[in-house]
Amino acid sequence: MATKYVYFFGNGDADGDESMRAELGGKGANLAQMAKKPLSLPVPPGFTITTDVCQEFYKLGRKYPAGLAAEVDKYLAKLEKAMGKKLGDEKDPLLVSVRSGAAISMPGMMDTILNLGLNDKSVIGLAKKTGNERFAWDAYRRFIQMYGDVAMGVDHDKFEAIIDKEKAKRGIKDDPELNVEELKNIVANYKKMYKKEKGEDFPQDPKKQMWGAIGAVFGSWMNPRAITYRKLNNIKEGALKGTAVSVMAMVFGNKGNTSGTGVCFSRDPSTGKNEFMGEYLMNAQGEDVVAGIRTPQKLSQLKKENPKVYDQLCKIRDRLEKHYHDMQDMEFTVEEGKLYMLQCRNGKRTGAAAVKMAVDMVAEGLITKEQALLRVEPEQLNQLLLPQLDKDAVKKAVEIASGLNASPGAGCGQIVFTADEAEEWAKAGKKVLLVRKETSPDDIAGMAVAQGILTSTGGRTSHAAVVARGMGTPCVCGCADVTFKDANTIVVKGKAYKKGDFLTIDGATGKVYEGQVAVKPATISGDLEKFLKWADEIRAASIRTTPSKQTVKGFDVYANGDTPKNAEDAFRFGAKGIGLCRTEHMFFDEPKLTAFQKMIVSENTEDRKANLKKILPLQQKDFYEIIKAMKGYPVTIRLLDPPLNEFIQAESKEQLNALATKLGMKPAALATKVAALDEHNPMLGHRGCRLAITYPEIYEMQVEAIARATAKLDKEGIKHKVQIMIPNVVSYREVEQIRAQAEAVIADVNKACGTKLKFEIGSMVEFPRTALIADKVAQFADFFSFGTNDLSQTTFGFSRDDYGKFIESYLDQRILEDDPFATLDPDGPGALMEIAEAKGRKVKANLHLGICGEHGGDPASIALCYKLGLNYVSCSPFRVPLARLAGAQAVIKAGIKKAPAKKPAAKKAATAKKPATAAKKPAAKK
Ligand code: ADP
Ligand code: MG
Ligand code: MG
């Protein structure tokens, strides 16, 4: 049989159903489902042309596949029979709408045309038949306007100008006030204008109109609006077949005061409350509500005006929710007191509403916990976790500028212009907002204490943005209206703000406000807490077979964090450990920095050791605090990772002289040292464990500090679980050697302190070679942690600092499907991880595996980590809740895929109950 391109719905039945979203689009599939049993809702009949046609349409260079015309004719005839009217009939015309609808809803992005089938003759027939001349001419003028605009590309404003002119004559405000004569005038002027614009008369042949509209809808799939929408919503080109086209009989909300149209939600989409809500407009047609021409009324108005229809609508709301097990967004029209349903779909909602509805629906028995967990997009949780501007306060606030919304959340504080000031002021107990042209790694400490960060240059991937997101600090970037006048003043659009003045930023919108706007902190409580506990239970109970055929139980979420404050955040958000505790910041505070710099410029081992000795007690204190804050949860401490030249910055002569004075050296001697440290490619240079191979005393000092700190806690009876991690490993010999040195240091500390401490010592896997020799590395490593930032950089050969120049082109041209630094690439680094898992666990069956790169907070990457058999993911503290959910979703989805194969019996039983649908389905699905 040839491919079926057209599916009918109406008369209490339908060819398709809700399972055919891919073919019929969400709108078409749900229209079919609503029309047929068991819902049997009042849906005007019609037919849907499939998305396959759209796909063919573009393949064939904007032509229709053979056989489509005949099929459409056949179903149009069926529709005409069902309605007892013919399209464009001069006495009693059938009017139709031609609607768009893809498998994923793209509200308002594509085109829809109403009242099609009207022409100079049928408008008179319609007026006579309905006894409502005003209505007929209103419908005709709407049709000419929509068709002219949408299908023929005549500028919308040209139509509006004609209406406005007509209204101005009599000084009327609203469209419904226009009388028949005025509507006739408008139609005449529309047609004149149309002819002038297009050089031909407005099409009178209804069939020609219909095909023009169908072409316009298919064409709208590739309009810039729709393309941009897909891009913004991460819908990849090619992921969907296109739009379907539904042609359906019109019902009229513009037939006077017993008619109207509305949009409603079965629950409140912004709070999630189980309250029916919506908007309704009397004597109006569909588009009017959305277009905002008139202010619609609340649904409660419909209740007053027509309680019977309102009641019916309430019942439909309940039935649709029970049927779809989800919140419904519905379109309806009332024609002379009779209710029609025109659309339903799972409604879009805020993060807070999504969680509340999911939890409520479990309590109501509408869905299972697993379904509830799949209901919420992990990214949506971000909205719930950041400090938010108080909504009422925003209404009264003065907005002074706006920039890029780089890191969400609200930040309010006294403005300061350097990181040092930020630190000083914060130490003095003040809340600061750091305002900079841009930020650099030197600013980290100041950024960390700021309530928010505002920069005048730089984009969403600038240092400020990336770091702010990592810290969960609100950030607005690239706010060009901010200019720096002097050390104490910024100017925003002509107005000066002094250091210490209050400003507030909203990182979710990019807006900047004057003064202090009230901010509310985020907490995990109530519904969200309950919801995330379910996620934890699902992950904890999961059992999977890894690619290496090992059985792994559970899937944990850790956080990356370097300070006791980070640890606190991490636990507040539900982390079960710290997967990456960087130690470089421990060298940046004075007096540690000076001692470390002296160590770097030392001429000999002796001097180096002497300087490291000065740092030891200070680092020991840092470690003591962070391990204590961990409360016995595992903490993975990474030994020094960055290249040494990051600690010696002397770009200008003044800087060099100042540094030389500080270090007690001659500037010339320091300059020689600085030159010697300079590297062409520091990321691939002398860094990580390579430093320990040349200067073993650095790691020895760090290990000693860790061991002594732990020994102290041990004696105090405080729980601890410390793991030591070696970065930048490329050879098992590095691990073997550094491990031996570390163990010697630990043994010494044990002897000195009378303790029996043991530490797991593990290796990072962040280069292809490390993954390929994982079996050898595993002999000396107790665990692996995948550093997927570097693993992605080195597998792709893309520098993360430079790839911004070309990644957009790569994604646009679909050379790559995803940004490899946002989503872990399964074919590159992912494949290497699979090798590392297999080789590593061959040597040590229960080798503990985790990820500490930024991918650990990305849902798709988390799913891949689950599949690869990792024991945990570690991400920034503020992404922990998201990862808890995304991990649970990975577990649930992995289970779902297997289920149908296991339960053929259940499926049979289900189909046996519905022989009618079962018989149709195979044909429908081709
Ligand atoms: P969108 O996807 O932009 O919502 P729709 O196809 O849903 O576009 O149509 C736009 C408006 O026209 C909606 O309010 C809808 O209810 C209304 N509408 C569509 N078809 C009909 C019809 N057959 N009769 C009456 N109103 C209709
Ligand atoms: Mg709609
Ligand atoms: Mg690294």
PDB file of N, CA and C in Angstrom, residues 187-224:
ATOM      1  N   VAL A 187     -13.098  45.394   3.879  1.00  0.00           N
ATOM      2  CA  VAL A 187     -12.850  44.326   2.907  1.00  0.00           C
ATOM      3  C   VAL A 187     -12.480  44.919   1.550  1.00  0.00           C
ATOM      4  N   ALA A 188     -13.255  45.922   1.129  1.00  0.00           N
ATOM      5  CA  ALA A 188     -12.987  46.542  -0.170  1.00  0.00           C
ATOM      6  C   ALA A 188     -11.578  47.149  -0.195  1.00  0.00           C
ATOM      7  N   ASN A 189     -11.239  47.829   0.859  1.00  0.00           N
ATOM      8  CA  ASN A 189      -9.906  48.449   0.911  1.00  0.00           C
ATOM      9  C   ASN A 189      -8.784  47.419   1.030  1.00  0.00           C
ATOM     10  N   TYR A 190      -9.038  46.355   1.759  1.00  0.00           N
ATOM     11  CA  TYR A 190      -8.071  45.250   1.845  1.00  0.00           C
ATOM     12  C   TYR A 190      -7.775  44.735   0.430  1.00  0.00           C
ATOM     13  N   LYS A 191      -8.852  44.507  -0.313  1.00  0.00           N
ATOM     14  CA  LYS A 191      -8.682  43.900  -1.640  1.00  0.00           C
ATOM     15  C   LYS A 191      -7.926  44.839  -2.574  1.00  0.00           C
ATOM     16  N   LYS A 192      -8.237  46.132  -2.460  1.00  0.00           N
ATOM     17  CA  LYS A 192      -7.541  47.127  -3.280  1.00  0.00           C
ATOM     18  C   LYS A 192      -6.046  47.104  -2.964  1.00  0.00           C
ATOM     19  N   MET A 193      -5.799  47.167  -1.671  1.00  0.00           N
ATOM     20  CA  MET A 193      -4.404  47.195  -1.234  1.00  0.00           C
ATOM     21  C   MET A 193      -3.690  45.901  -1.670  1.00  0.00           C
ATOM     22  N   TYR A 194      -4.391  44.773  -1.516  1.00  0.00           N
ATOM     23  CA  TYR A 194      -3.814  43.478  -1.894  1.00  0.00           C
ATOM     24  C   TYR A 194      -3.410  43.484  -3.370  1.00  0.00           C
ATOM     25  N   LYS A 195      -4.320  43.999  -4.208  1.00  0.00           N
ATOM     26  CA  LYS A 195      -4.038  44.004  -5.647  1.00  0.00           C
ATOM     27  C   LYS A 195      -2.822  44.880  -5.952  1.00  0.00           C
ATOM     28  N   LYS A 196      -2.754  45.994  -5.261  1.00  0.00           N
ATOM     29  CA  LYS A 196      -1.634  46.900  -5.476  1.00  0.00           C
ATOM     30  C   LYS A 196      -0.322  46.203  -5.070  1.00  0.00           C
ATOM     31  N   GLU A 197      -0.371  45.486  -3.946  1.00  0.00           N
ATOM     32  CA  GLU A 197       0.836  44.828  -3.435  1.00  0.00           C
ATOM     33  C   GLU A 197       1.257  43.644  -4.294  1.00  0.00           C
ATOM     34  N   LYS A 198       0.266  42.822  -4.673  1.00  0.00           N
ATOM     35  CA  LYS A 198       0.603  41.553  -5.323  1.00  0.00           C
ATOM     36  C   LYS A 198       0.438  41.591  -6.837  1.00  0.00           C
ATOM     37  N   GLY A 199      -0.175  42.641  -7.356  1.00  0.00           N
ATOM     38  CA  GLY A 199      -0.372  42.740  -8.803  1.00  0.00           C
ATOM     39  C   GLY A 199      -1.408  41.775  -9.326  1.00  0.00           C
ATOM     40  N   GLU A 200      -2.233  41.224  -8.458  1.00  0.00           N
ATOM     41  CA  GLU A 200      -3.333  40.350  -8.901  1.00  0.00           C
ATOM     42  C   GLU A 200      -4.445  40.401  -7.867  1.00  0.00           C
ATOM     43  N   ASP A 201      -5.633  39.936  -8.277  1.00  0.00           N
ATOM     44  CA  ASP A 201      -6.773  39.978  -7.359  1.00  0.00           C
ATOM     45  C   ASP A 201      -6.604  38.970  -6.229  1.00  0.00           C
ATOM     46  N   PHE A 202      -7.260  39.235  -5.118  1.00  0.00           N
ATOM     47  CA  PHE A 202      -7.256  38.269  -4.016  1.00  0.00           C
ATOM     48  C   PHE A 202      -7.903  36.971  -4.504  1.00  0.00           C
ATOM     49  N   PRO A 203      -7.270  35.825  -4.273  1.00  0.00           N
ATOM     50  CA  PRO A 203      -7.776  34.568  -4.841  1.00  0.00           C
ATOM     51  C   PRO A 203      -9.213  34.257  -4.405  1.00  0.00           C
ATOM     52  N   GLN A 204     -10.025  33.920  -5.367  1.00  0.00           N
ATOM     53  CA  GLN A 204     -11.437  33.660  -5.091  1.00  0.00           C
ATOM     54  C   GLN A 204     -11.743  32.165  -5.065  1.00  0.00           C
ATOM     55  N   ASP A 205     -10.889  31.376  -5.719  1.00  0.00           N
ATOM     56  CA  ASP A 205     -11.150  29.930  -5.798  1.00  0.00           C
ATOM     57  C   ASP A 205     -10.772  29.254  -4.470  1.00  0.00           C
ATOM     58  N   PRO A 206     -11.748  28.676  -3.753  1.00  0.00           N
ATOM     59  CA  PRO A 206     -11.484  28.102  -2.429  1.00  0.00           C
ATOM     60  C   PRO A 206     -10.405  27.015  -2.432  1.00  0.00           C
ATOM     61  N   LYS A 207     -10.379  26.195  -3.496  1.00  0.00           N
ATOM     62  CA  LYS A 207      -9.358  25.138  -3.575  1.00  0.00           C
ATOM     63  C   LYS A 207      -7.967  25.756  -3.668  1.00  0.00           C
ATOM     64  N   LYS A 208      -7.894  26.810  -4.475  1.00  0.00           N
ATOM     65  CA  LYS A 208      -6.612  27.493  -4.627  1.00  0.00           C
ATOM     66  C   LYS A 208      -6.200  28.107  -3.282  1.00  0.00           C
ATOM     67  N   GLN A 209      -7.187  28.648  -2.600  1.00  0.00           N
ATOM     68  CA  GLN A 209      -6.921  29.206  -1.257  1.00  0.00           C
ATOM     69  C   GLN A 209      -6.366  28.122  -0.339  1.00  0.00           C
ATOM     70  N   MET A 210      -7.024  26.963  -0.394  1.00  0.00           N
ATOM     71  CA  MET A 210      -6.629  25.884   0.519  1.00  0.00           C
ATOM     72  C   MET A 210      -5.187  25.437   0.247  1.00  0.00           C
ATOM     73  N   TRP A 211      -4.842  25.238  -0.990  1.00  0.00           N
ATOM     74  CA  TRP A 211      -3.475  24.797  -1.299  1.00  0.00           C
ATOM     75  C   TRP A 211      -2.466  25.897  -0.991  1.00  0.00           C
ATOM     76  N   GLY A 212      -2.906  27.126  -1.202  1.00  0.00           N
ATOM     77  CA  GLY A 212      -2.016  28.238  -0.830  1.00  0.00           C
ATOM     78  C   GLY A 212      -1.725  28.213   0.658  1.00  0.00           C
ATOM     79  N   ALA A 213      -2.763  27.934   1.454  1.00  0.00           N
ATOM     80  CA  ALA A 213      -2.598  27.906   2.907  1.00  0.00           C
ATOM     81  C   ALA A 213      -1.745  26.710   3.335  1.00  0.00           C
ATOM     82  N   ILE A 214      -1.994  25.558   2.713  1.00  0.00           N
ATOM     83  CA  ILE A 214      -1.194  24.370   3.054  1.00  0.00           C
ATOM     84  C   ILE A 214       0.278  24.645   2.752  1.00  0.00           C
ATOM     85  N   GLY A 215       0.533  25.242   1.590  1.00  0.00           N
ATOM     86  CA  GLY A 215       1.908  25.589   1.218  1.00  0.00           C
ATOM     87  C   GLY A 215       2.522  26.555   2.208  1.00  0.00           C
ATOM     88  N   ALA A 216       1.708  27.507   2.668  1.00  0.00           N
ATOM     89  CA  ALA A 216       2.225  28.498   3.619  1.00  0.00           C
ATOM     90  C   ALA A 216       2.606  27.832   4.937  1.00  0.00           C
ATOM     91  N   VAL A 217       1.791  26.864   5.389  1.00  0.00           N
ATOM     92  CA  VAL A 217       2.104  26.193   6.652  1.00  0.00           C
ATOM     93  C   VAL A 217       3.387  25.371   6.510  1.00  0.00           C
ATOM     94  N   PHE A 218       3.481  24.581   5.442  1.00  0.00           N
ATOM     95  CA  PHE A 218       4.721  23.818   5.259  1.00  0.00           C
ATOM     96  C   PHE A 218       5.916  24.769   5.142  1.00  0.00           C
ATOM     97  N   GLY A 219       5.698  25.875   4.407  1.00  0.00           N
ATOM     98  CA  GLY A 219       6.774  26.862   4.246  1.00  0.00           C
ATOM     99  C   GLY A 219       7.187  27.458   5.578  1.00  0.00           C
ATOM    100  N   SER A 220       6.230  27.584   6.492  1.00  0.00           N
ATOM    101  CA  SER A 220       6.538  28.243   7.761  1.00  0.00           C
ATOM    102  C   SER A 220       7.469  27.404   8.633  1.00  0.00           C
ATOM    103  N   TRP A 221       7.601  26.119   8.321  1.00  0.00           N
ATOM    104  CA  TRP A 221       8.531  25.267   9.076  1.00  0.00           C
ATOM    105  C   TRP A 221       9.954  25.831   9.012  1.00  0.00           C
ATOM    106  N   MET A 222      10.253  26.449   7.884  1.00  0.00           N
ATOM    107  CA  MET A 222      11.604  26.962   7.687  1.00  0.00           C
ATOM    108  C   MET A 222      11.644  28.490   7.782  1.00  0.00           C
ATOM    109  N   ASN A 223      10.622  29.097   8.389  1.00  0.00           N
ATOM    110  CA  ASN A 223      10.738  30.550   8.538  1.00  0.00           C
ATOM    111  C   ASN A 223      11.732  30.873   9.658  1.00  0.00           C
ATOM    112  N   PRO A 224      12.332  32.049   9.597  1.00  0.00           N
ATOM    113  CA  PRO A 224      13.400  32.373  10.551  1.00  0.00           C
ATOM    114  C   PRO A 224      12.943  32.256  12.006  1.00  0.00           C
TER     115      PRO A 224
END
